[in-house]
Coordinates of C-alpha atoms in Angstrom, one line a residue:
Chain A
M249 CA -32.1 23.6 41.0
N250 CA -28.5 22.2 41.0
M251 CA -27.1 24.8 43.5
I252 CA -23.5 25.1 43.3
S253 CA -23.2 23.0 46.9
N254 CA -18.9 23.1 47.0
V255 CA -15.8 24.3 45.6
N256 CA -15.7 21.4 42.9
D257 CA -19.0 22.4 41.2
L258 CA -17.6 26.0 41.1
G259 CA -14.6 24.9 39.6
L260 CA -16.8 23.2 37.1
L261 CA -19.4 26.3 36.8
Q262 CA -16.1 28.1 35.5
K263 CA -14.8 25.8 33.5
V264 CA -17.8 25.3 31.2
S265 CA -18.3 29.6 30.8
A266 CA -15.5 29.9 29.8
F267 CA -15.5 27.1 27.1
L268 CA -19.3 28.2 26.0
W269 CA -17.9 31.9 25.8
A270 CA -14.5 31.3 24.4
E271 CA -17.2 28.9 21.9
A272 CA -19.0 32.2 21.7
A273 CA -16.0 34.5 20.3
L274 CA -15.4 31.9 17.4
L275 CA -18.3 32.4 16.3
D276 CA -17.9 36.0 16.3
D277 CA -14.8 35.5 14.8
K278 CA -16.5 33.6 12.4
D279 CA -13.6 30.9 12.8
Y280 CA -15.7 28.2 11.5
D281 CA -12.8 25.0 11.3
A282 CA -12.1 25.8 15.1
W283 CA -15.2 25.6 15.9
L284 CA -15.9 22.9 13.7
A285 CA -12.9 21.0 15.9
L286 CA -14.8 21.3 19.4
W287 CA -17.4 18.7 17.8
L288 CA -18.0 14.8 18.7
T289 CA -18.6 13.6 15.6
E290 CA -22.0 12.5 16.5
G291 CA -23.2 15.0 17.5
F292 CA -26.0 17.3 16.6
Y293 CA -26.6 21.3 16.4
T294 CA -30.6 22.0 16.1
L295 CA -32.0 25.0 16.0
P296 CA -35.7 24.1 16.5
I297 CA -38.6 25.4 15.9
G298 CA -41.1 26.1 18.4
E299 CA -41.0 23.3 21.9
G300 CA -40.7 20.1 19.9
E301 CA -38.1 18.0 21.3
D302 CA -38.4 15.2 18.6
F303 CA -35.8 17.5 16.4
D304 CA -35.6 14.2 14.0
N305 CA -39.1 13.9 12.9
Q306 CA -40.4 17.6 13.3
L307 CA -39.5 21.0 11.3
N308 CA -36.5 22.4 12.4
L309 CA -34.3 25.7 11.5
C310 CA -31.5 23.4 11.2
H311 CA -30.7 19.9 12.8
D312 CA -27.0 19.5 11.7
N313 CA -25.3 16.4 11.7
D314 CA -21.3 16.2 11.0
R315 CA -22.0 16.6 7.2
M316 CA -24.1 19.0 7.6
R317 CA -22.3 20.9 9.8
R318 CA -19.2 20.7 7.5
D319 CA -20.9 21.8 4.4
R320 CA -22.6 24.5 6.4
I321 CA -19.3 26.1 6.9
Q322 CA -17.9 25.1 3.8
R323 CA -21.1 27.2 2.2
F324 CA -20.2 30.0 4.3
K325 CA -16.2 30.4 3.3
Q326 CA -16.6 29.2 -0.4
G327 CA -17.7 33.0 -0.9
F328 CA -20.1 31.9 -3.6
S329 CA -23.5 32.4 -1.3
I330 CA -23.9 36.1 -1.4
S331 CA -25.5 36.2 2.4
S332 CA -23.0 35.2 3.6
A333 CA -20.2 36.9 0.8
P334 CA -19.9 39.1 3.1
P335 CA -22.0 37.9 6.1
A336 CA -23.3 40.2 8.7
L337 CA -21.2 41.2 11.2
T338 CA -22.3 39.5 14.9
V339 CA -21.6 40.6 18.7
R340 CA -22.8 38.5 21.1
T341 CA -22.8 37.4 24.7
V342 CA -23.8 33.8 26.8
S343 CA -24.4 34.3 29.9
R344 CA -27.2 33.2 32.9
F345 CA -25.6 29.5 32.9
V346 CA -27.5 26.6 34.5
I347 CA -25.6 23.5 35.1
D348 CA -28.4 21.1 34.4
S349 CA -26.5 18.1 35.3
A350 CA -23.5 16.4 35.7
E351 CA -22.2 12.9 35.6
G352 CA -19.7 11.1 34.6
D353 CA -17.9 12.7 31.8
T354 CA -21.4 14.6 30.7
V355 CA -22.3 18.1 31.4
T356 CA -25.4 19.5 30.5
V357 CA -25.2 23.5 30.7
S358 CA -28.5 25.9 29.8
S359 CA -27.8 29.2 28.7
A360 CA -28.7 32.8 27.5
E361 CA -27.6 34.0 23.9
H362 CA -27.9 37.7 22.9
V363 CA -26.6 38.2 19.3
I364 CA -26.9 41.1 17.4
E365 CA -26.1 41.4 13.6
D366 CA -25.4 44.9 11.3
K367 CA -25.3 44.7 7.6
F368 CA -26.7 47.0 5.2
G369 CA -26.3 49.6 7.5
R370 CA -29.4 48.0 9.9
Q371 CA -29.1 46.2 13.4
R372 CA -31.0 43.3 14.5
V373 CA -31.3 41.6 17.8
W374 CA -32.3 38.1 18.3
A375 CA -32.5 35.8 21.4
A376 CA -32.3 32.5 22.3
N377 CA -32.1 29.4 25.3
M378 CA -29.4 27.4 24.7
K379 CA -28.6 23.9 26.0
H380 CA -25.3 22.3 25.3
T381 CA -24.4 19.3 26.3
L382 CA -20.7 18.3 26.7
V383 CA -18.3 15.4 26.8
V384 CA -14.8 15.7 29.1
S385 CA -11.9 14.6 26.8
E386 CA -8.3 15.0 26.9
Q387 CA -8.3 18.2 24.9
G388 CA -11.0 19.5 27.2
F389 CA -14.9 19.7 26.3
K390 CA -16.6 18.9 23.9
I391 CA -20.2 19.1 22.0
R392 CA -22.3 16.4 21.6
A393 CA -25.3 18.7 21.4
K394 CA -26.2 22.3 21.2
V395 CA -30.1 23.4 21.0
V396 CA -30.8 26.5 20.3
R397 CA -34.1 27.7 21.0
L398 CA -34.8 31.4 19.1
L399 CA -36.9 33.0 21.4
N400 CA -39.1 33.8 17.9
S401 CA -38.6 30.3 16.8
D402 CA -42.2 30.2 15.8
G403 CA -42.6 33.4 14.5
V404 CA -41.5 35.4 11.4
L405 CA -37.4 35.7 11.3
N406 CA -34.9 37.2 8.8
S407 CA -32.5 34.7 7.1
F408 CA -29.1 34.2 8.7
S409 CA -25.8 34.5 7.5
Y410 CA -24.4 33.6 10.4
L411 CA -24.4 30.6 13.4
F412 CA -25.8 30.9 16.9
Chain B
M83 CA -52.8 66.2 -5.0
L84 CA -53.9 63.5 -7.8
H85 CA -56.4 60.6 -6.4
A86 CA -54.7 57.4 -6.3
S87 CA -56.9 55.9 -8.6
E88 CA -55.7 59.0 -10.8
K89 CA -52.6 58.6 -10.2
F90 CA -52.5 55.1 -11.6
S91 CA -54.3 55.3 -14.6
D92 CA -52.1 54.7 -17.2
L93 CA -50.9 51.5 -16.8
D94 CA -48.8 51.2 -19.9
A95 CA -46.1 53.5 -18.0
L96 CA -46.4 51.1 -14.9
Y97 CA -46.5 48.0 -17.0
S98 CA -45.5 48.6 -20.4
P99 CA -46.7 46.7 -23.5
D100 CA -43.0 45.2 -24.2
A101 CA -42.5 43.7 -20.6
K102 CA -41.1 46.4 -19.1
V103 CA -41.6 47.2 -15.0
A104 CA -41.9 50.8 -13.8
T105 CA -39.5 51.1 -10.8
S106 CA -42.6 52.9 -9.2
M107 CA -44.1 48.9 -9.0
Y108 CA -41.5 48.3 -6.1
E109 CA -41.4 51.0 -4.0
D110 CA -44.6 53.7 -4.5
A111 CA -47.0 52.9 -1.2
D112 CA -50.0 54.8 -2.8
L113 CA -49.5 52.1 -5.4
F114 CA -49.2 49.6 -3.1
S115 CA -52.5 50.6 -1.3
E116 CA -54.4 50.0 -4.4
E117 CA -52.4 46.5 -5.2
M118 CA -54.5 45.5 -1.9
E119 CA -58.2 46.4 -2.7
R120 CA -58.3 45.9 -6.3
I121 CA -56.0 42.7 -6.0
F122 CA -56.3 40.7 -2.6
K123 CA -59.5 42.5 -1.7
R124 CA -61.1 41.2 -5.2
T125 CA -59.5 38.3 -6.2
W126 CA -59.1 34.7 -4.3
V127 CA -56.3 34.2 -1.4
W128 CA -54.9 31.0 -0.7
V129 CA -55.1 30.5 3.0
A130 CA -54.5 27.0 4.1
H131 CA -54.5 23.4 3.6
D132 CA -56.5 21.0 4.5
S133 CA -54.5 19.3 7.1
E134 CA -53.7 22.1 8.7
L135 CA -57.2 21.8 10.3
A136 CA -57.4 18.1 11.0
D137 CA -60.3 18.1 13.2
K138 CA -63.4 19.7 13.9
G139 CA -62.6 22.9 15.7
S140 CA -59.1 22.9 14.4
F141 CA -57.9 27.0 13.3
K142 CA -54.7 28.6 12.3
L143 CA -53.9 32.4 11.4
S144 CA -53.7 33.5 8.0
N145 CA -54.2 36.5 5.7
V146 CA -56.2 37.7 3.1
G147 CA -53.7 41.0 1.9
L148 CA -53.3 42.7 5.1
E149 CA -56.3 41.8 6.8
P150 CA -55.9 39.2 9.6
V151 CA -58.1 36.1 9.2
I152 CA -59.0 32.8 11.2
V153 CA -59.3 29.8 9.3
V154 CA -61.7 27.3 11.1
R155 CA -63.2 24.1 10.8
D156 CA -66.5 24.3 12.2
R157 CA -68.4 21.6 13.4
K158 CA -70.0 20.6 10.6
G159 CA -66.9 20.2 9.2
E160 CA -67.0 23.3 6.9
V161 CA -64.1 25.2 6.7
N162 CA -64.8 29.3 7.4
V163 CA -62.6 32.0 6.8
L164 CA -63.1 34.7 9.6
V165 CA -61.8 38.5 10.0
N166 CA -60.2 38.4 13.2
R167 CA -61.9 41.5 14.6
C168 CA -64.6 42.2 17.0
R169 CA -67.5 43.5 15.9
H170 CA -67.9 45.6 19.0
R171 CA -64.5 47.2 19.5
A172 CA -62.3 45.7 17.3
A173 CA -60.5 43.7 19.7
T174 CA -58.7 40.2 18.0
V175 CA -60.9 37.3 19.3
C176 CA -57.6 35.1 18.6
E177 CA -53.7 35.3 18.8
V178 CA -52.6 31.7 19.0
K179 CA -51.4 30.8 15.9
K180 CA -52.7 27.4 15.6
G181 CA -55.2 24.9 17.8
K182 CA -58.3 23.9 18.7
T183 CA -61.6 25.8 20.8
S184 CA -64.8 25.5 20.3
S185 CA -65.5 29.1 20.3
F186 CA -63.9 32.5 19.9
Q187 CA -64.5 35.1 22.8
C188 CA -63.3 38.4 22.8
P189 CA -60.6 39.2 25.6
Y190 CA -62.1 42.8 25.5
H191 CA -65.9 42.9 27.0
G192 CA -66.3 39.1 26.2
W193 CA -68.4 39.0 22.9
G194 CA -68.3 35.0 22.2
Y195 CA -68.7 33.9 18.7
G196 CA -69.1 30.4 17.3
L197 CA -66.3 28.6 15.0
D198 CA -68.6 29.8 12.0
G199 CA -68.4 33.3 12.7
S200 CA -71.8 33.9 14.4
L201 CA -72.2 35.8 17.8
R202 CA -73.6 33.4 19.8
G203 CA -73.9 36.0 23.4
L204 CA -72.4 38.8 24.5
P205 CA -72.5 39.7 28.4
Y206 CA -76.0 42.4 29.6
P207 CA -77.1 42.6 25.8
E208 CA -80.3 44.3 27.1
Q209 CA -78.6 47.4 27.0
Y210 CA -78.5 47.5 22.9
G211 CA -82.2 47.2 23.5
A212 CA -84.9 44.4 22.4
D213 CA -84.0 44.8 18.8
F214 CA -80.7 43.9 18.8
D215 CA -79.8 41.6 16.0
K216 CA -77.4 39.3 17.2
G217 CA -77.6 37.7 13.5
A218 CA -76.0 41.1 11.5
H219 CA -72.7 41.2 14.4
G220 CA -71.2 37.9 13.5
L221 CA -67.8 37.9 12.8
K222 CA -67.1 38.9 8.7
T223 CA -66.9 35.6 6.9
L224 CA -65.3 35.3 3.6
R225 CA -66.1 33.2 0.9
T226 CA -64.3 30.1 1.0
E227 CA -63.9 27.3 -1.4
S228 CA -61.3 24.6 -1.9
Y229 CA -59.5 22.5 -4.3
N230 CA -57.9 19.3 -4.0
G231 CA -56.7 20.3 0.0
M232 CA -56.1 24.3 -1.3
I233 CA -58.4 26.1 0.6
F234 CA -58.6 29.6 -0.5
A235 CA -60.8 32.8 0.3
T236 CA -61.9 36.3 -0.9
F237 CA -63.8 39.6 0.0
N238 CA -65.3 39.2 -3.5
D239 CA -68.7 37.7 -3.6
E240 CA -69.0 38.2 -7.4
I241 CA -65.9 36.4 -8.5
E242 CA -65.9 33.1 -10.8
P243 CA -65.8 30.0 -8.6
L244 CA -62.6 28.6 -7.0
V245 CA -62.2 26.0 -9.5
D246 CA -63.0 28.4 -13.0
F247 CA -60.3 31.4 -10.9
L248 CA -57.9 27.9 -11.2
G249 CA -59.2 26.8 -14.5
P250 CA -58.3 23.7 -16.3
E251 CA -53.9 23.6 -16.9
V252 CA -53.4 24.8 -13.1
C253 CA -56.2 21.9 -11.5
R254 CA -54.7 19.8 -13.4
Y255 CA -50.9 20.3 -12.3
I256 CA -52.3 20.7 -8.6
D257 CA -53.4 16.8 -9.1
L258 CA -49.8 15.9 -10.4
F259 CA -48.4 18.2 -8.0
M260 CA -50.1 16.4 -5.3
K261 CA -48.6 12.9 -6.1
Q262 CA -45.8 13.8 -4.1
G263 CA -48.3 12.1 -1.0
G264 CA -46.8 8.9 -2.4
G265 CA -50.0 7.0 -2.3
F266 CA -50.5 9.1 0.9
P267 CA -52.7 12.4 1.5
V268 CA -50.1 15.2 1.8
K269 CA -50.0 17.1 5.1
V270 CA -48.1 19.7 6.1
L271 CA -45.3 18.8 8.3
G272 CA -44.3 22.7 9.9
E273 CA -43.2 25.9 8.3
H274 CA -40.0 28.2 7.5
Q275 CA -41.3 32.4 7.7
F276 CA -39.0 35.0 7.4
S277 CA -39.9 38.3 6.3
V278 CA -37.6 40.1 3.4
P279 CA -37.3 44.2 3.4
M280 CA -38.7 44.0 -0.6
N281 CA -42.2 44.6 -2.7
W282 CA -44.4 41.5 -2.5
K283 CA -44.2 41.4 -6.8
V284 CA -40.1 40.8 -6.4
Q285 CA -41.4 37.5 -4.5
L286 CA -43.7 36.9 -7.3
E287 CA -41.3 36.9 -9.7
N288 CA -39.0 34.5 -7.9
T289 CA -41.0 31.4 -8.7
T290 CA -41.4 31.6 -11.9
D291 CA -37.8 32.6 -12.5
A292 CA -34.9 29.7 -13.1
Y293 CA -32.8 32.4 -14.9
H294 CA -31.3 33.0 -11.6
F295 CA -31.0 29.3 -9.9
P296 CA -27.2 28.5 -11.1
V297 CA -26.2 31.9 -10.1
V298 CA -27.7 32.6 -6.6
H299 CA -28.3 28.9 -5.6
K300 CA -24.5 27.6 -6.7
S301 CA -23.8 27.4 -3.3
F302 CA -26.2 24.9 -2.3
M303 CA -26.0 23.0 -5.6
Q304 CA -22.2 22.7 -4.5
S305 CA -23.4 20.7 -1.3
L306 CA -24.9 18.3 -3.6
D307 CA -23.7 14.8 -4.6
G308 CA -23.5 14.4 -8.4
D309 CA -26.5 12.6 -9.4
A310 CA -28.2 15.5 -7.4
E311 CA -26.2 18.5 -8.9
E312 CA -27.4 16.9 -12.2
A313 CA -30.9 17.3 -11.7
F314 CA -30.9 20.9 -10.7
K315 CA -28.4 21.6 -13.7
F316 CA -32.2 22.1 -15.8
L317 CA -30.8 25.2 -17.4
D318 CA -28.1 23.4 -19.2
T319 CA -30.1 20.8 -20.2
G320 CA -32.6 23.0 -21.5
K321 CA -35.2 20.5 -21.7
G322 CA -37.6 23.0 -18.8
Y323 CA -39.9 25.5 -19.6
V324 CA -42.0 27.9 -18.6
E325 CA -46.0 28.4 -19.4
D326 CA -48.4 31.2 -19.1
L327 CA -52.1 28.5 -17.9
G328 CA -54.1 32.2 -17.6
N329 CA -55.6 34.4 -15.1
G330 CA -51.5 35.4 -14.1
H331 CA -50.5 31.6 -13.2
S332 CA -48.0 29.7 -14.6
V333 CA -45.8 26.8 -14.3
M334 CA -42.4 26.6 -14.8
V335 CA -41.2 23.2 -15.7
M336 CA -37.7 21.8 -14.7
I337 CA -37.3 18.5 -14.6
P338 CA -39.9 16.8 -17.4
E339 CA -39.7 13.3 -16.2
R340 CA -41.1 14.7 -12.7
I341 CA -43.9 16.3 -13.9
D342 CA -46.0 12.6 -13.1
L343 CA -44.7 10.9 -10.4
D344 CA -46.4 7.9 -11.6
E345 CA -44.1 7.5 -14.7
H346 CA -40.3 6.8 -15.0
L347 CA -40.5 4.9 -12.0
D348 CA -37.9 2.9 -13.6
D349 CA -35.0 5.4 -13.6
P350 CA -32.0 5.1 -12.2
I351 CA -32.4 6.3 -8.1
E352 CA -30.2 9.2 -7.1
E353 CA -27.5 7.9 -4.7
R354 CA -28.7 10.3 -2.0
F355 CA -32.2 8.7 -2.0
Q356 CA -30.3 4.6 -1.5
P357 CA -30.3 4.9 2.3
L358 CA -33.8 5.0 2.4
V359 CA -34.6 2.4 -0.2
K360 CA -33.1 0.3 2.2
E361 CA -34.3 1.0 5.0
L362 CA -38.2 1.0 3.9
R363 CA -37.5 -2.5 2.2
D364 CA -36.3 -3.6 5.3
D365 CA -39.5 -2.0 6.9
G366 CA -41.2 -4.7 4.8
Y367 CA -42.4 -2.5 2.3
P368 CA -43.4 -3.8 -1.1
E369 CA -40.8 -2.8 -4.3
D370 CA -43.6 -1.0 -6.1
Q371 CA -44.5 0.7 -3.1
V372 CA -40.9 1.7 -2.3
L373 CA -39.9 3.7 -5.7
K374 CA -43.7 5.0 -5.7
I375 CA -42.3 6.7 -2.3
V376 CA -38.8 7.2 -2.8
R377 CA -39.9 9.2 -6.7
A378 CA -42.5 10.8 -4.1
V379 CA -39.8 12.2 -1.4
G380 CA -37.7 14.2 -4.3
G381 CA -40.9 15.9 -5.0
A382 CA -42.3 17.3 -8.4
G383 CA -40.6 18.8 -11.0
F384 CA -42.2 21.7 -11.9
N385 CA -42.7 24.6 -9.9
L386 CA -46.8 25.8 -10.3
N387 CA -47.1 29.1 -9.6
L388 CA -50.5 30.9 -8.7
F389 CA -51.4 34.5 -8.4
P390 CA -51.4 36.2 -6.8
N391 CA -49.6 34.5 -3.0
V392 CA -49.0 30.9 -3.4
S393 CA -47.0 28.6 -5.4
F394 CA -46.1 25.0 -5.6
S395 CA -42.9 24.9 -6.1
L396 CA -41.0 21.4 -6.1
A397 CA -41.5 19.9 -2.6
F398 CA -43.3 22.7 -0.9
F399 CA -45.5 25.2 -0.7
R400 CA -44.1 29.0 -0.6
V401 CA -46.3 31.3 0.2
L402 CA -46.4 35.8 0.7
T403 CA -48.0 37.8 2.5
P404 CA -47.4 41.4 1.8
V405 CA -46.8 44.0 4.8
N406 CA -46.1 47.1 3.1
V407 CA -44.3 48.5 -0.2
E408 CA -41.3 47.4 0.7
K409 CA -41.5 44.6 3.3
T410 CA -43.2 41.0 2.8
D411 CA -43.5 37.9 4.8
I412 CA -42.8 34.4 3.0
R413 CA -43.4 31.0 4.7
H414 CA -42.0 27.8 3.0
I415 CA -44.4 25.0 3.9
A416 CA -43.1 21.5 4.6
L417 CA -45.1 18.6 3.0
G418 CA -45.1 15.1 4.1
M419 CA -47.3 11.7 3.7
E420 CA -49.7 11.2 6.0
G421 CA -49.7 8.2 7.6
G422 CA -46.8 7.5 5.7
P423 CA -43.3 5.9 6.2
A424 CA -41.6 7.7 9.2
A425 CA -38.1 7.5 7.3
A426 CA -39.5 8.9 4.2
N427 CA -41.1 12.5 6.0
R428 CA -37.8 12.6 7.9
M429 CA -36.3 12.6 4.7
R430 CA -38.7 15.2 3.2
L431 CA -37.7 17.6 6.8
R432 CA -34.0 17.3 6.2
L433 CA -34.4 17.9 2.5
H434 CA -36.7 21.2 3.4
E435 CA -34.1 22.4 6.2
H436 CA -31.2 22.2 3.4
F437 CA -32.4 24.4 0.9
Q438 CA -35.7 26.8 3.0
G439 CA -36.0 28.7 5.4
P440 CA -34.1 31.0 7.4
M441 CA -31.1 28.8 7.8
G442 CA -31.6 26.7 4.6
F443 CA -28.7 26.5 2.4
G444 CA -30.8 28.3 -0.7
S445 CA -33.5 30.5 1.5
P446 CA -30.9 33.2 2.7
D447 CA -29.3 33.9 -0.4
D448 CA -32.6 34.1 -2.3
A449 CA -33.9 36.8 0.5
E450 CA -30.5 38.6 0.0
V451 CA -31.1 39.3 -4.1
W452 CA -34.5 40.2 -3.4
E453 CA -33.5 42.7 -0.7
R454 CA -30.6 43.9 -3.5
V455 CA -33.4 44.4 -6.0
Q456 CA -35.4 46.5 -3.4
R457 CA -32.2 48.7 -2.6
G458 CA -31.1 48.7 -6.3
T459 CA -34.5 50.7 -7.1
K460 CA -33.2 53.9 -5.0
G461 CA -30.8 54.7 -8.2
G462 CA -31.9 55.0 -12.0
E463 CA -36.1 56.2 -10.9
D464 CA -35.9 56.4 -15.1
L465 CA -34.6 52.7 -15.6
P466 CA -37.1 49.8 -16.2
I467 CA -37.0 46.5 -15.2
L468 CA -36.9 43.8 -17.6
V469 CA -39.5 40.7 -17.9
N470 CA -38.9 40.3 -21.2
R471 CA -36.7 37.5 -21.8
G472 CA -37.6 34.6 -23.6
L473 CA -39.8 36.5 -26.2
V474 CA -38.0 36.0 -28.8
D475 CA -38.8 32.2 -29.3
E476 CA -41.9 31.8 -27.5
T477 CA -44.4 29.4 -28.5
P478 CA -48.4 28.8 -28.4
G479 CA -48.9 26.5 -25.4
T480 CA -52.6 25.0 -24.1
L481 CA -53.7 28.5 -23.1
G482 CA -50.6 31.0 -23.0
P483 CA -47.6 31.6 -24.5
R484 CA -44.9 28.5 -23.6
G485 CA -41.3 30.2 -23.2
H486 CA -37.4 28.6 -22.8
I487 CA -36.4 27.3 -18.9
S488 CA -35.4 30.7 -18.3
A489 CA -37.8 32.6 -20.1
E490 CA -39.6 35.7 -18.2
T491 CA -43.2 34.3 -19.2
G492 CA -44.5 33.3 -15.9
M493 CA -44.3 37.3 -15.0
R494 CA -45.3 38.4 -17.8
A495 CA -48.1 35.9 -17.3
A496 CA -48.2 37.6 -13.5
Y497 CA -48.0 41.3 -14.4
K498 CA -50.7 40.7 -17.5
M499 CA -53.1 39.5 -14.4
W500 CA -51.7 42.3 -12.0
K501 CA -52.9 45.0 -15.2
R502 CA -56.1 43.1 -15.8
M503 CA -57.1 43.5 -11.9
M504 CA -55.7 46.8 -11.7
S505 CA -58.0 48.1 -14.4
R506 CA -60.9 47.4 -13.3

């Protein structure tokens, strides 16, 4: 395990935590343009099914490049998608941060995410393990990869009108 | 209290001769129980595709109606469908969704079963007496038959052979559908699963409903490039049709030029497939094979809807599993080419993710309107649900009526079969 060993590491964990919390707030607020701006163009946003790592060659819940991310947000915002007009409301918490590696300008961080959604007077709970690959830039962190593994990704889910 | 079968003796009141469906069809729990007995326990139900059971010992969990089953390929290569319940004290003998095994052992008292369901051994058998018949204590097995890779099972030993249940037109369309292997065997690449608070028949109707497409899937259409969007404008072109294929089955042809993927190979290739064309050419595939593979990646131009639980939908299988009167699980099974170019399979995967499943650009909107149907039936109990669209200009097809692309001919085919099965 990569333990915090000095003051600088502690600073990194705080910065990473602050970034992921800010991202979580954007997603709950559905401030999607701001969320898109967090990404590097070459980044992939992936919700895999099961344990696999070869996202390109396996079926995922989503495996979005820049174009797909933008199309997805466009779909959410245009108002023609009945499932996202209105979407479910969400409140999420992100915690259990662990810095997996920090080399050069790149940090990978694992975390836990709990999302509660509300629609039609019904609440559903989702839990996921997340892994972010973040790159330091002049504007702060940018996301190079985000992998969200729902606890029951290979089980029977419901449809989602929001992002994890 | 009325006995359930008396309560539902007037089937015309549930599905009228002029194609109107009673609200109770979606929300009466007693009727649901009757359907599970009279339909799902008595007809052929789809359980797996051949490619999901690649080797001897390969298995997956599935359902026949409400009953959990194991579908497994035995040492002789035969596929068996076994009720997932130990004959001793009923515990499930398998809780792994799919995998490979040499036997199934009950975790409770250790009864062990072979891949054909036969009881192989049990601890301390002498306590059952010397005349204990192991042969009479195997896992309950279902009659199992397959057509072109599609495996079906039934609890009904009296039912006609699978190919007769499907009929010649369904078999013909299955063969056509499988051409999207592009010269390779069709292979299951994965599946999306989601549950919807709706009656199973709401789903049964939907795969033969072209009328909803431009409304519910407007946001999907808008995410497509121009010529891909054109391909999905089948309501505007009006060239397609829906045809009753007998026994509750139907076909909805959206793009007639894509019924047979070996034809029209000279048609221009859509913009979105151009990168794949280049990749296949660069990989050295000969030109005629490139065209065939690219055409196959786009999928078939029709939905083939089988009563009661599986649909061959353009490029994937859609499977419904009834859970209770107001809950149905849906599986969208992604298909690809066994041994085909990785680039082609990658594109199939991305196309599947684009529309299907919990995060697709299509399925969540479908799920929303299906749930809205179920919620809507809470009001106006006396109002019928209309599936009479397109009756006005139906013409005779090969085995049953053929209607306009947006006609509800396929739903009527399914409800006709529903009535037939519920009346015996």
